[in-house]
Every structure is written in structure tokens, then in C-alpha cells.
Backbone as a chain_set.jsonl record, in Angstrom:
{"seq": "XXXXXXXXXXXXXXXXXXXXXXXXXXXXXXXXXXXXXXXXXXXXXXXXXXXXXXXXXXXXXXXXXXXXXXXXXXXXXXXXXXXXXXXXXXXXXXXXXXXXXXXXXXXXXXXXXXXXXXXXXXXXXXXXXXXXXXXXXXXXXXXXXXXXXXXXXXXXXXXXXXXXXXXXXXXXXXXXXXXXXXXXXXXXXXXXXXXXXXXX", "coords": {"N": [[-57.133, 15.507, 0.641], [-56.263, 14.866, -2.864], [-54.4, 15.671, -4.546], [-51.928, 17.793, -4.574], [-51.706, 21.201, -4.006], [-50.155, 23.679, -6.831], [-47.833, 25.892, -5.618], [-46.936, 29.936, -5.745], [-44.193, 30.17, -6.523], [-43.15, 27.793, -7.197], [-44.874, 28.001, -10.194], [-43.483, 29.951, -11.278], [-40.989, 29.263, -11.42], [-41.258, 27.139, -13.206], [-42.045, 28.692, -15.55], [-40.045, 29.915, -15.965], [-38.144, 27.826, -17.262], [-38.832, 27.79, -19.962], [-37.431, 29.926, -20.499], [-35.159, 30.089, -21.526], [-35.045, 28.62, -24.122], [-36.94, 29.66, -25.524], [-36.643, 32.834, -25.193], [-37.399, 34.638, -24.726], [-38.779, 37.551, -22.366], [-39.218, 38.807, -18.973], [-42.459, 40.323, -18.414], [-44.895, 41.352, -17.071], [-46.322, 40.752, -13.908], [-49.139, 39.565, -11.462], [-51.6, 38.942, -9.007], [-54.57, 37.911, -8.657], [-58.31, 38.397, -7.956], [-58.025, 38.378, -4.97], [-55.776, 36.946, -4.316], [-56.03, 34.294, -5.524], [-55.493, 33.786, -8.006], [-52.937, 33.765, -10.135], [-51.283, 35.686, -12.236], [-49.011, 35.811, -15.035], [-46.889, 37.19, -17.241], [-45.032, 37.269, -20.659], [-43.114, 38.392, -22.259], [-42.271, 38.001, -26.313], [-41.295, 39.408, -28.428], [-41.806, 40.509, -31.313], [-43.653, 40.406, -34.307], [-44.104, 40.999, -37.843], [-46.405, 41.975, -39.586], [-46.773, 42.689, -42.161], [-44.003, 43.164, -43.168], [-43.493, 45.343, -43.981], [-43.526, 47.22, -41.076], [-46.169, 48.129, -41.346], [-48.02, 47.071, -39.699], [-47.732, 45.46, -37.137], [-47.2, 42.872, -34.553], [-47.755, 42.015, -31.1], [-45.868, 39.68, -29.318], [-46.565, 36.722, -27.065], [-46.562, 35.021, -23.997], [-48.824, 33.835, -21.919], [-49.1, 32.919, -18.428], [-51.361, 31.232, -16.19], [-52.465, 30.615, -12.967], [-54.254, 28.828, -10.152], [-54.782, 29.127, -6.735], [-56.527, 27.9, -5.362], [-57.453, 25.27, -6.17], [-59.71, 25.886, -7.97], [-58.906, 26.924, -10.465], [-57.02, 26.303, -13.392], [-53.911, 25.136, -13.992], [-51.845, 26.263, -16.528], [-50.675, 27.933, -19.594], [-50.672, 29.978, -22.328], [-50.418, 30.599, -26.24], [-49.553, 34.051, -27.466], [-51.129, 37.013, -29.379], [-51.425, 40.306, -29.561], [-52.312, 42.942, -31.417], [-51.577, 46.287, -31.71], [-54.128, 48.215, -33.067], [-55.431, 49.827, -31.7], [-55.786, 52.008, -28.616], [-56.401, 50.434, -26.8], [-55.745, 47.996, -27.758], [-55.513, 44.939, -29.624], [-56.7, 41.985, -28.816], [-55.939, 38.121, -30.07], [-55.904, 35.294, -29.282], [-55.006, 32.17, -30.496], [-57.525, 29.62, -29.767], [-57.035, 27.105, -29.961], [-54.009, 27.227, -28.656], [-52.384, 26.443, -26.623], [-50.143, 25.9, -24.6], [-49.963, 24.139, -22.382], [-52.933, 23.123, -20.535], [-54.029, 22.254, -17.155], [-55.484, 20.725, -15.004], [-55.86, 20.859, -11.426], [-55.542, 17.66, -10.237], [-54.808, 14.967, -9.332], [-52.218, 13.601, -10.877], [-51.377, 15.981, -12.191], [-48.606, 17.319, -11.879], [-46.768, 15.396, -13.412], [-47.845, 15.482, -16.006], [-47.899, 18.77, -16.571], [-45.059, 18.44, -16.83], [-44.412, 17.081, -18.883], [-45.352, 18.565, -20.931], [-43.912, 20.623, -20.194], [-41.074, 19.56, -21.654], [-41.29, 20.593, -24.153], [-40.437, 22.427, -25.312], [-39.123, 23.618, -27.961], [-41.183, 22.904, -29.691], [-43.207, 24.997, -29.092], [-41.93, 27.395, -30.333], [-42.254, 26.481, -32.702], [-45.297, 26.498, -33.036], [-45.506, 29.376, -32.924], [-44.535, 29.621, -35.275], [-45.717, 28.496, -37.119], [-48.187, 30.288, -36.952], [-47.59, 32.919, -37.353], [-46.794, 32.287, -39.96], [-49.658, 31.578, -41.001], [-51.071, 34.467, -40.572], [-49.425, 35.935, -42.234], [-50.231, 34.814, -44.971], [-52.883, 35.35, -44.877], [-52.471, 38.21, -44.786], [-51.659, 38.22, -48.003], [-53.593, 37.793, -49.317], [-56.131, 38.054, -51.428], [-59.68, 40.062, -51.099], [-62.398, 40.562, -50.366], [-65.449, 42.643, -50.115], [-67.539, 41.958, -50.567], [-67.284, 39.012, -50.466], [-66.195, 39.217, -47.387], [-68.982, 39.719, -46.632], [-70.169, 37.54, -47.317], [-68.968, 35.206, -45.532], [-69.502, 36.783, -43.063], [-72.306, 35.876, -42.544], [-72.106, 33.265, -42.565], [-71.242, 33.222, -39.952], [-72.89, 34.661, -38.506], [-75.807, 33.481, -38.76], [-78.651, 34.305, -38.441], [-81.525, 35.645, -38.75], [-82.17, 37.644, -37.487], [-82.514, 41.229, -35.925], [-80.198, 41.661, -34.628], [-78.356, 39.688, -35.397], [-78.118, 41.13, -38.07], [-77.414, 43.551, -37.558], [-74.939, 42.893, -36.112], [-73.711, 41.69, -38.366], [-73.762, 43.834, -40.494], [-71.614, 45.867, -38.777], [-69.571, 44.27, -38.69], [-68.711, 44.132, -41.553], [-68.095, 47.418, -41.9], [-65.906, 47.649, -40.363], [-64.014, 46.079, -41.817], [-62.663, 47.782, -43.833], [-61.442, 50.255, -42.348], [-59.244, 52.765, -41.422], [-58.552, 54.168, -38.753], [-58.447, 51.146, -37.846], [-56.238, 50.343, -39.089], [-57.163, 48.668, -40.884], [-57.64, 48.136, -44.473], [-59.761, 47.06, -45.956], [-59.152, 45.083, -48.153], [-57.587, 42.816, -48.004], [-57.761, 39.113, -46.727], [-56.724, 39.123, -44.244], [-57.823, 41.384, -43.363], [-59.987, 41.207, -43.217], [-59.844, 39.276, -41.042], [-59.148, 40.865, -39.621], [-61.617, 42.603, -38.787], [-63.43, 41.182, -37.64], [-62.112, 40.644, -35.471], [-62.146, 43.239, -34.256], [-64.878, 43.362, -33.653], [-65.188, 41.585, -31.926], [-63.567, 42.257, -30.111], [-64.65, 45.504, -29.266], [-67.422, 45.442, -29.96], [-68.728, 43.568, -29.46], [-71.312, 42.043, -27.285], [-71.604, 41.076, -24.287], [-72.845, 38.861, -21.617]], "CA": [[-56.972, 15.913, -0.739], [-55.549, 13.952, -3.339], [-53.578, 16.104, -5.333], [-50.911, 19.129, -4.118], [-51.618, 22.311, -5.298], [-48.832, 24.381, -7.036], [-47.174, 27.351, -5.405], [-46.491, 30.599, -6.358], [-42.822, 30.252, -6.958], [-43.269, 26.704, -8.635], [-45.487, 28.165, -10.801], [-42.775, 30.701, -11.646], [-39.519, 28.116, -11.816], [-41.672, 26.277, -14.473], [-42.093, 29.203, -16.378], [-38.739, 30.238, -16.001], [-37.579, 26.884, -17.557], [-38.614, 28.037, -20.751], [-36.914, 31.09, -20.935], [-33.901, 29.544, -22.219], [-35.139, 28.508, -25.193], [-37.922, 30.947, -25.851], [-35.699, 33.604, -24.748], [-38.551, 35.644, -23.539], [-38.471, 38.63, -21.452], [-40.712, 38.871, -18.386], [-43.191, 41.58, -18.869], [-45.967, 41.53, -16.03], [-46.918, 39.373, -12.752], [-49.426, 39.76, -10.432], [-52.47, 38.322, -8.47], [-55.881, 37.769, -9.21], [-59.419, 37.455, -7.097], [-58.225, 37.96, -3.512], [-54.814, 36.365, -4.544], [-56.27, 33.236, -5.384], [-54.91, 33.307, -9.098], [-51.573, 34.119, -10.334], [-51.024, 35.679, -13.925], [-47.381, 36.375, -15.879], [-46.65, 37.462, -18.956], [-43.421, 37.357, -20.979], [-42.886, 39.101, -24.255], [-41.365, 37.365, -26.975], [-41.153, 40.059, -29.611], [-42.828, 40.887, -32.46], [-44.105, 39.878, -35.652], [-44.282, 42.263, -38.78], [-47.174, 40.839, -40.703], [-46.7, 43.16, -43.672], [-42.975, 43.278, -43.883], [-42.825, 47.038, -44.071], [-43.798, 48.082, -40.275], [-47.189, 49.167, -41.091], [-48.482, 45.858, -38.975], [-46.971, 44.92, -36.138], [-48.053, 42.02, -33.827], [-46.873, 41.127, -30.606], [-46.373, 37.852, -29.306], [-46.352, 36.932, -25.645], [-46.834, 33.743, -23.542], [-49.487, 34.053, -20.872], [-49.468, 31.962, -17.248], [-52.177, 31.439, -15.375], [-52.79, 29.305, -12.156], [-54.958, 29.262, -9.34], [-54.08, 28.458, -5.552], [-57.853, 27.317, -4.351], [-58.407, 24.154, -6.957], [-60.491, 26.683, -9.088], [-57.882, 28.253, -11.865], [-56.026, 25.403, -14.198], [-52.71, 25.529, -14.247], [-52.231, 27.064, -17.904], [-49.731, 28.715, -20.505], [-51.266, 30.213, -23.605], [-49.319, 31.236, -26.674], [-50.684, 34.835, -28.026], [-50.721, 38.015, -30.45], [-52.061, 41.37, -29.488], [-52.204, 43.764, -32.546], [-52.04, 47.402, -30.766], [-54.848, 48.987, -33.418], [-55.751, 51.261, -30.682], [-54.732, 52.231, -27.172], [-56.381, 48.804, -25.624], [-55.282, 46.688, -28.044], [-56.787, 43.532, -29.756], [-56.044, 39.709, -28.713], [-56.195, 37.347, -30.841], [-55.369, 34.14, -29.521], [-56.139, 31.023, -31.095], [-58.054, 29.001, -29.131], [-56.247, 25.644, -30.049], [-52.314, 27.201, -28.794], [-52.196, 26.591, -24.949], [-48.796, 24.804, -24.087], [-50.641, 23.551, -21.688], [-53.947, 23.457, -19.591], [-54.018, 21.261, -16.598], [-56.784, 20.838, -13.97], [-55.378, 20.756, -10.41], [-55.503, 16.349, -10.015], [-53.414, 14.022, -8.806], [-51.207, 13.293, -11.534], [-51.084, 16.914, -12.909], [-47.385, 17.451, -11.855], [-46.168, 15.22, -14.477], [-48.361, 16.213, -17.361], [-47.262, 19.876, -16.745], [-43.56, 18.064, -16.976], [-44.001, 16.219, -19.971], [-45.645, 19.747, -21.663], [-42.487, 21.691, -20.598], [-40.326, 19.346, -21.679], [-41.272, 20.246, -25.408], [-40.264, 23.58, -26.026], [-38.967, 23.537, -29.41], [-42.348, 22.594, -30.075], [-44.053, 26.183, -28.891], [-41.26, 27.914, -31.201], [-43.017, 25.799, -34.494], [-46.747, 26.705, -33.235], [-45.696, 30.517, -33.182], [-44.349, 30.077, -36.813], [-47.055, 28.336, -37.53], [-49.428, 30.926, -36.359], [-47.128, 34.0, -38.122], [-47.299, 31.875, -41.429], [-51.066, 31.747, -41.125], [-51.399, 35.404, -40.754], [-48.952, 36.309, -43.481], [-50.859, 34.516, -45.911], [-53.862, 36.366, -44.519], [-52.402, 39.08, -45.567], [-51.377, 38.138, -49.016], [-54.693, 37.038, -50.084], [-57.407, 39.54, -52.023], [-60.424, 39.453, -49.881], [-63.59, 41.809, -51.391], [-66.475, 43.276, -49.081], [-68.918, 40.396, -50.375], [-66.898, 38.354, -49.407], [-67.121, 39.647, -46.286], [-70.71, 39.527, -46.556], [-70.689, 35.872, -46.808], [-68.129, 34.914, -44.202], [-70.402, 37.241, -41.865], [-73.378, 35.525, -42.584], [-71.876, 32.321, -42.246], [-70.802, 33.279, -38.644], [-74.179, 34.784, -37.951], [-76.704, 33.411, -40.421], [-79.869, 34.1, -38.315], [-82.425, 36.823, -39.534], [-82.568, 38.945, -36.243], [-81.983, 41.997, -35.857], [-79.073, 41.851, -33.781], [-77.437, 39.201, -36.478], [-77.813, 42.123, -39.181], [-76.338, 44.669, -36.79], [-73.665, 42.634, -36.395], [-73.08, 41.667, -40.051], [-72.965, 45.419, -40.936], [-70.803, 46.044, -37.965], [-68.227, 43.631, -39.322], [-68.602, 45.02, -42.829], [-67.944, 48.395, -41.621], [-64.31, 47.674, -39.392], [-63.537, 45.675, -42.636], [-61.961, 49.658, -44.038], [-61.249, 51.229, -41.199], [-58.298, 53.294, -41.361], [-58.482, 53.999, -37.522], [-58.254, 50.085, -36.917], [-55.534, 49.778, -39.975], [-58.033, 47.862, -42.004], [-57.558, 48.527, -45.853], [-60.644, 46.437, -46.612], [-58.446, 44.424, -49.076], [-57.398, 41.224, -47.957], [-58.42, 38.359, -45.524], [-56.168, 39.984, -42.947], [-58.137, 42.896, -42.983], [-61.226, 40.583, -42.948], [-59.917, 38.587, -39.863], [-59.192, 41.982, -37.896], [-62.855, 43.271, -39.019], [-63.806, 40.209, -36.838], [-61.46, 40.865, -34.025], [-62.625, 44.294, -33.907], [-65.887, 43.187, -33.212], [-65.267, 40.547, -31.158], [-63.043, 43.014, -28.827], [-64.722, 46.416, -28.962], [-68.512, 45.493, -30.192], [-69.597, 42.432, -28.95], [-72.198, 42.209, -26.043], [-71.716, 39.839, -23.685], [-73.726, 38.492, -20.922]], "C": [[-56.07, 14.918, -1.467], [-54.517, 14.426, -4.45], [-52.804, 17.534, -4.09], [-51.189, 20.631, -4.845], [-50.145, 23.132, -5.251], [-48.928, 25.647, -6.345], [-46.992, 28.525, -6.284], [-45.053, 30.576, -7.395], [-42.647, 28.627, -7.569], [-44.044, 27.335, -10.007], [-44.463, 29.246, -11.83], [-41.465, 29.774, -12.254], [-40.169, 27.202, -13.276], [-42.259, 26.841, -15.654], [-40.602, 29.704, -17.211], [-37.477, 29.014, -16.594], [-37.994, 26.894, -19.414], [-38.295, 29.2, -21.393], [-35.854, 30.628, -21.805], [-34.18, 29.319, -24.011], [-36.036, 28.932, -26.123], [-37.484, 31.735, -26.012], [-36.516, 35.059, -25.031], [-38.421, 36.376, -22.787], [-39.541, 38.587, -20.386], [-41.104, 40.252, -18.406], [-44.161, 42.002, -17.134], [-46.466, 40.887, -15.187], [-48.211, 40.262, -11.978], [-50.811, 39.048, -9.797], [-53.885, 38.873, -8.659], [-57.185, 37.385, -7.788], [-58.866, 37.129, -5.25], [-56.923, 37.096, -3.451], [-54.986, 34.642, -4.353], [-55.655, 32.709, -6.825], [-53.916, 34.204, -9.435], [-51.318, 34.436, -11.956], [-49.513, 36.338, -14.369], [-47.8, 36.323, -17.163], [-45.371, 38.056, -18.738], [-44.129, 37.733, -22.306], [-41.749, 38.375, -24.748], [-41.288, 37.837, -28.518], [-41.919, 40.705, -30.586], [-42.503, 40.32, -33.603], [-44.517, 41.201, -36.703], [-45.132, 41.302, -39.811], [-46.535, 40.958, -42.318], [-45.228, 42.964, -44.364], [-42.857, 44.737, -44.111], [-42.985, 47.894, -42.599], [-45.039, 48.874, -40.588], [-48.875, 48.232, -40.358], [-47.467, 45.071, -38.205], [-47.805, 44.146, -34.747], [-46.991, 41.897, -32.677], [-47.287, 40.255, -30.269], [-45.864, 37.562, -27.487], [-46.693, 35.289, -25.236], [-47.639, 34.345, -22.155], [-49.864, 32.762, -19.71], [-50.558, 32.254, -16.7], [-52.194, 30.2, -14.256], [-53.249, 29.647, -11.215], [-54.299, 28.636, -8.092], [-55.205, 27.389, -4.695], [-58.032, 26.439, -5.173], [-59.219, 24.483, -7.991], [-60.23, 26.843, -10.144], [-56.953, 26.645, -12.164], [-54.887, 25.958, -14.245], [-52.117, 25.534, -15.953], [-51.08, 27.951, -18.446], [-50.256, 28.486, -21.511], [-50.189, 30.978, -24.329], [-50.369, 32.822, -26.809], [-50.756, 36.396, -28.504], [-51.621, 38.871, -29.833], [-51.333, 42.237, -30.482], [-52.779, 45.203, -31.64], [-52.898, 48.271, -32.128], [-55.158, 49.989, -32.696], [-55.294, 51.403, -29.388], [-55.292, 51.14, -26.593], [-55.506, 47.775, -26.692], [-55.812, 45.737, -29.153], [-55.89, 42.461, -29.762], [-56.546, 39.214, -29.584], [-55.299, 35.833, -30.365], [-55.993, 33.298, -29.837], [-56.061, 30.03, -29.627], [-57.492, 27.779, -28.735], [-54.659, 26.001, -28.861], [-52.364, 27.603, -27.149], [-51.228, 25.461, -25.178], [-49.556, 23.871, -23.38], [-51.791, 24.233, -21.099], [-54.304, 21.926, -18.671], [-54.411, 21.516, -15.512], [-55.95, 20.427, -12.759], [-55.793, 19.087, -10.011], [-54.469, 16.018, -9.745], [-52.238, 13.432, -9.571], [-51.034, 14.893, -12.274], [-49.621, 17.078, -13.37], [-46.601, 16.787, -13.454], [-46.708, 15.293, -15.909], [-48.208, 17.796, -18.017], [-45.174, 19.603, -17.147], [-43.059, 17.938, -18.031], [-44.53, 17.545, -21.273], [-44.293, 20.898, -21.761], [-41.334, 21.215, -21.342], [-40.236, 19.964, -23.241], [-41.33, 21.621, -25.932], [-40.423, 24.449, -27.358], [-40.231, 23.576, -30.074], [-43.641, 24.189, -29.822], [-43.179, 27.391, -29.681], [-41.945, 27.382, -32.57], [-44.575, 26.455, -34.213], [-46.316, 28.071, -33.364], [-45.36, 30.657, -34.966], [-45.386, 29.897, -37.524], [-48.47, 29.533, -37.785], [-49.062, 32.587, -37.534], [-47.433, 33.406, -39.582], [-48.736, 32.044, -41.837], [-51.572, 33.246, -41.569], [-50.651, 36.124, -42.448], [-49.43, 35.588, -44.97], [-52.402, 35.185, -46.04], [-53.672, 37.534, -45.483], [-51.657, 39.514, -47.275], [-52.491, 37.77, -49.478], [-55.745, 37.92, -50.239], [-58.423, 39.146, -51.219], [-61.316, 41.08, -50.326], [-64.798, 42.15, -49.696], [-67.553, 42.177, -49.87], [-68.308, 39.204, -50.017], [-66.493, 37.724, -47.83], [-67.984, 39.414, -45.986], [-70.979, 38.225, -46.227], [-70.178, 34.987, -45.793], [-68.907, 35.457, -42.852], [-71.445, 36.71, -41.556], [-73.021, 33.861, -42.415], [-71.926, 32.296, -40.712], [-72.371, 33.897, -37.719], [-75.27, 34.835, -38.777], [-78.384, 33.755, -40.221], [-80.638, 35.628, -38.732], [-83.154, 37.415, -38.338], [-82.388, 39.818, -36.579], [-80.147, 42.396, -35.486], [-77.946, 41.071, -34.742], [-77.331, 40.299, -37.882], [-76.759, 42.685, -38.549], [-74.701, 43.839, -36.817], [-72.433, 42.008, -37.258], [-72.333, 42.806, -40.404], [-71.811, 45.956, -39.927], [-68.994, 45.176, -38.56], [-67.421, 44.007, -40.855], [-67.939, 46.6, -43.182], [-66.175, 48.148, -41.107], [-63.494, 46.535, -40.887], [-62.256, 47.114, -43.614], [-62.458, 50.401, -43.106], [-59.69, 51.72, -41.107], [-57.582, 53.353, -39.707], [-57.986, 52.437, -36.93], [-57.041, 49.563, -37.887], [-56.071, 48.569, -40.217], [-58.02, 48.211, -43.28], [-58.691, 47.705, -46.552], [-60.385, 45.534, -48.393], [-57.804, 42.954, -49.407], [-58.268, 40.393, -46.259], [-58.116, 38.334, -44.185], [-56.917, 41.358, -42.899], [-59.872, 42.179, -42.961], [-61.574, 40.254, -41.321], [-60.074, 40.021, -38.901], [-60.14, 43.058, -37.66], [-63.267, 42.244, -37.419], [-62.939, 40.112, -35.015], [-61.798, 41.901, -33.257], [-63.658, 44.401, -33.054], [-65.604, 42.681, -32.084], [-64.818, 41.443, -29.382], [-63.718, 44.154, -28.595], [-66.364, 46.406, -29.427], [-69.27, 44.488, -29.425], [-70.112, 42.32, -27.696], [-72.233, 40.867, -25.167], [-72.399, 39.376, -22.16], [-73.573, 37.497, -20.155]], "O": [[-55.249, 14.229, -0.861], [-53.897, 13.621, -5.145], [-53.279, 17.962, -3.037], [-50.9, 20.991, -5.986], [-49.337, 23.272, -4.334], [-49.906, 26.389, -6.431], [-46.885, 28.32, -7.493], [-44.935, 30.865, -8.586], [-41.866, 28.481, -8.51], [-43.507, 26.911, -11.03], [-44.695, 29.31, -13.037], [-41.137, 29.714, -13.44], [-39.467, 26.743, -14.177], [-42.798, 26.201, -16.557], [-40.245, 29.809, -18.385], [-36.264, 29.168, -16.452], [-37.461, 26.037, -20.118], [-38.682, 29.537, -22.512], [-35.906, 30.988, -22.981], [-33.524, 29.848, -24.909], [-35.985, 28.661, -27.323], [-37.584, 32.009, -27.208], [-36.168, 36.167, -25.44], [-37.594, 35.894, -22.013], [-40.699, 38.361, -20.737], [-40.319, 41.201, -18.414], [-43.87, 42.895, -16.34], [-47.344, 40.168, -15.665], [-48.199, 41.493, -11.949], [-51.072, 38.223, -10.672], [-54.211, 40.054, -8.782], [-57.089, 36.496, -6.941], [-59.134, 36.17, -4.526], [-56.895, 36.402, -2.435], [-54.442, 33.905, -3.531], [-55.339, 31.527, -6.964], [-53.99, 35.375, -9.064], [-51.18, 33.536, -12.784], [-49.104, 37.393, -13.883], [-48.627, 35.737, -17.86], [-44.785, 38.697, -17.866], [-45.126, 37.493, -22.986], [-40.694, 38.109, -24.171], [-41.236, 37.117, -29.515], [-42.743, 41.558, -30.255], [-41.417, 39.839, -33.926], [-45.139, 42.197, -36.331], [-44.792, 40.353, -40.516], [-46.114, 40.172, -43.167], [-45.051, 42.714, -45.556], [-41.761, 45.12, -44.518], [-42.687, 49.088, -42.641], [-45.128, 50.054, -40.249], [-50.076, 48.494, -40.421], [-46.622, 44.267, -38.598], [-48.726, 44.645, -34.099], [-45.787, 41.74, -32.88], [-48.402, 39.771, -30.464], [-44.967, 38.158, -26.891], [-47.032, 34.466, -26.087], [-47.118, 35.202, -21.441], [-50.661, 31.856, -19.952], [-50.894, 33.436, -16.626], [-51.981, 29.031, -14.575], [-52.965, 30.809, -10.923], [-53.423, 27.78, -8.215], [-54.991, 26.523, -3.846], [-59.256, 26.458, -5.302], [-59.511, 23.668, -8.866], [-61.119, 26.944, -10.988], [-56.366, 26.024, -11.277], [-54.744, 27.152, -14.506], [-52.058, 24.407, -16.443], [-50.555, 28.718, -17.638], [-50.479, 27.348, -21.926], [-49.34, 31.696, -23.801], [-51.539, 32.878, -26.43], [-50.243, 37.092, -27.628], [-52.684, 38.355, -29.487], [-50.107, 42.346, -30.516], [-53.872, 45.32, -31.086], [-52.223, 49.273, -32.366], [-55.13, 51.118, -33.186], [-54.259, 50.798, -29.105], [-54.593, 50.729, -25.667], [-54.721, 46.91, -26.303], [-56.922, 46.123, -29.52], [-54.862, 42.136, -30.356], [-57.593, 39.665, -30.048], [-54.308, 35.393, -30.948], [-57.215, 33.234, -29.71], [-55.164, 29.782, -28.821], [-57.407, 27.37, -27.577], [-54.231, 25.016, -28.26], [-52.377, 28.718, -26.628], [-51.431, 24.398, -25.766], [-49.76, 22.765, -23.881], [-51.893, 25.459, -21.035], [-54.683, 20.861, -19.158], [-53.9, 22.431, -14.867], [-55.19, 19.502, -13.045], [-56.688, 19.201, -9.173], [-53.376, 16.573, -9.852], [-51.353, 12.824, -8.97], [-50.257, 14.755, -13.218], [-49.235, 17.049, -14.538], [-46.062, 17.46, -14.332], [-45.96, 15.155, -16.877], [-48.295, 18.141, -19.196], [-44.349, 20.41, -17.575], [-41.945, 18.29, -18.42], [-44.101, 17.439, -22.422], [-43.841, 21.608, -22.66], [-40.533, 22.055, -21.751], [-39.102, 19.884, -23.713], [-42.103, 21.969, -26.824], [-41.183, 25.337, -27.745], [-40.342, 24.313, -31.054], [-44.734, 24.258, -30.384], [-43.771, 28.471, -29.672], [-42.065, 28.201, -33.481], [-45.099, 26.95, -35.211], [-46.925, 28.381, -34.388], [-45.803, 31.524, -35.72], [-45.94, 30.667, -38.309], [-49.399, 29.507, -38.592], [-49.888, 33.174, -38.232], [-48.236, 33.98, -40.317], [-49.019, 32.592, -42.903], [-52.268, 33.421, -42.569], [-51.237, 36.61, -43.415], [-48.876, 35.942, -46.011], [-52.953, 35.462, -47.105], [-54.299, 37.829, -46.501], [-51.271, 40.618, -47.659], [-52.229, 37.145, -50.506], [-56.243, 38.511, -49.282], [-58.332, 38.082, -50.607], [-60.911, 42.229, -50.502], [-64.655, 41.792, -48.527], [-68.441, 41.725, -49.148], [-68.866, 38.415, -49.255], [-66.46, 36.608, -47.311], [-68.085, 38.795, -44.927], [-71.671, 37.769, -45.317], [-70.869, 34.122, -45.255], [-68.967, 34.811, -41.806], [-71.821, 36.855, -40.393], [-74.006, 33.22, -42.048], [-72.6, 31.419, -40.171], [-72.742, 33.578, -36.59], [-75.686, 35.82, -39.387], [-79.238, 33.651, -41.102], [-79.951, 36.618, -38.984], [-84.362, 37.62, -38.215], [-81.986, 39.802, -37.742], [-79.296, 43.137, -35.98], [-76.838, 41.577, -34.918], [-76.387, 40.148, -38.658], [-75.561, 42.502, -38.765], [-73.668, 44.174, -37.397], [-71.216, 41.853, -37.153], [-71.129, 42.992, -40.58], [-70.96, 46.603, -40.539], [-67.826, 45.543, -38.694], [-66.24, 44.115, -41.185], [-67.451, 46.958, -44.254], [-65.32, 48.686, -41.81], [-62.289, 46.321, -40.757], [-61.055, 46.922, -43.806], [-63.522, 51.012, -43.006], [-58.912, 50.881, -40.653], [-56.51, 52.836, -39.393], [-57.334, 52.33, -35.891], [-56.697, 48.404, -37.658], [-55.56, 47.516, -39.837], [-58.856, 49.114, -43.249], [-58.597, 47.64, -47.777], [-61.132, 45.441, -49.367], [-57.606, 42.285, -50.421], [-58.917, 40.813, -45.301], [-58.74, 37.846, -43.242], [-56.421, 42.331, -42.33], [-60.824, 42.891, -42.641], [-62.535, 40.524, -40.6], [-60.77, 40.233, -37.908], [-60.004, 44.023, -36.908], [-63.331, 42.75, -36.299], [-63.232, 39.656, -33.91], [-61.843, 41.872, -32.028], [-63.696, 45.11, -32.049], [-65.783, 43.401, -31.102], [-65.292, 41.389, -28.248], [-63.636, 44.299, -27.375], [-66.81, 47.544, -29.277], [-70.339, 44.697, -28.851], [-69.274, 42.522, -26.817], [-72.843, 39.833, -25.441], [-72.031, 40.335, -21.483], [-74.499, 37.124, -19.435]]}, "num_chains": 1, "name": "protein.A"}
């Protein structure tokens, strides 16, 4: 073999190196697949979109790493909005500290990712600014319409259904949706994404 794979307890010490300046709580460990992958989570608070407590996000950092060569060694930033008793994620796709394929130089590309802390404190502001403009911004049910149809523009069936489906969780009281702004657009779309969407 030409690379080392990481340990459990490395995998932990190099999470545990940005506690300090995260200042993160650990939340949840445990093993994956026959204990071939390793997942943590730390909580790092919450986010009040609205400013009055009637939207509350949290915010967490999620490890992942595998022991068989399979599972990237991996820290994602990432917001779950508790709308209902599961939940909904929303992480963006782009905000992984890192993701790094078990190779022979990994070690120091996971090195040169931790070293930059400070730097995963700006993407969460980043990410809270985003939303709080979300939710400052008017945002209509045809507008809706066309954002949905952008995202699924084909003339199936199944692309209607899941137009109107998005249209619908747009005012939803149940999912604290006020069908009013583009935060209540995006978490029409999260809705779906987490509690409608069919996957295969």
C-alpha cells in the first residue's frame, strides 16, 4: 500500500484541534457499516434566522472517515432547521473543510485544511448572512412557480407533481413556512428534497 490509513483516535485528535477555536461541543460518535466508517458530530450553536426565535437553525460540524480505503476522510460544515421531529439538513454542498481521498500525500492536505480555522468561522457567517437575507426578501407563489419550473422544467407528470408539491410546503404552517419570502421558498425546497423526494 502506498498510503497509511487514519485511525480512529487520529481521526478524533484532528477534530479535537479545532475545538479551540470553534469552541464546539461534542454531540455524537459512533461507527458505521460493520465499523468500517467513523462519524462525529459537534454542535456549534445556533442561528436565529428571524431575530425573534420563531426560526432557529442549528449549526454543527460533521466528521466522517472510513478505515477500509472506501470513506474520504471529510468534515462538513451544516444547518439542520428542526421543522418537525426529523428535522431538515441543509447543507451546502460547496462547505466541506475538507474532503480527502485516502492517498499518499493525504496526511498533509488534511494538515494544511486544519490549519485554517478562522477560515470555517467566515464560511458559517457567510452561510447565516445568506439565509438572513433569504429571509428579508418578498418572495410571491409565482415566483415560486418559476423557480420550480426552472428546477424541474420537463412536462411529465412527475415534474408537475413535484412543482405543485413545492408550491404547496411554500405556506405551510406545520413546516413554519409563511409563503412570504425566499426563505420560505428555500425551505419549500428543502421540504421536498427531505420528506418528498423519491429516490432510487
Amino acid at each position: 500500500s502506498t498510503f497509511k490509513l487514519s485511525q480512529p483516535l487520529q481521526t478524533i485528535a484532528e477534530l479535537e484541534t479545532l475545538q479551540a477555536p470553534l469552541g464546539f461541543k461534542w454531540s455524537q460518535a459512533g461507527f458505521l457499516n460493520n465499523g468500517k466508517k467513523l462519524f462525529l458530530k459537534c454542535d456549534l450553536g445556533e442561528f436565529d434566522v428571524n431575530g425573534d426565535g420563531s426560526d432557529v437553525i442549528k449549526k454543527h460540524l460533521i466528521c466522517l472517515d472510513g478505515f477500509d480505503g472506501g470513506t474520504a476522510r471529510q468534515i462538513l460544515l451544516g444547518f439542520v432547521r428542526m421543522a418537525c421531529s426529523n428535522g431538515q439538513l441543509m447543507y451546502d454542498v460547496d462547505s466541506y473543510v475538507f474532503k480527502v481521498k485516502h492517498t499518499k500525500n493525504a496526511q498533509s492536505r488534511v494538515d494544511a485544511a486544519l490549519s485554517e480555522a478562522t477560515g470555517i468561522k467566515q464560511r458559517f457567517q457567510f452561510l447565516e448572512d445568506d439565509l438572513a437575507l433569504l429571509s428579508t426578501t418578498d418572495f410571491s407563489e409565482k415566483q415560486v412557480e418559476v423557480v420550480a419550473r426552472h428546477v424541474f422544467p420537463q412536462d411529465t407528470k412527475q415534474a408537475e407533481n413535484n412543482r405543485e408539491r413545492i408550491l404547496e410546503q411554500f405556506s405551510n404552517s406545520r413546516l413554519g413556512t409563511n409563503g412570504a419570502s425566499a426563505w420560505d421558498c428555500f425551505n419549500a425546497f428543502s421540504a421536498w428534497n427531505n420528506h418528498e423526494r423519491t429516490l432510487r
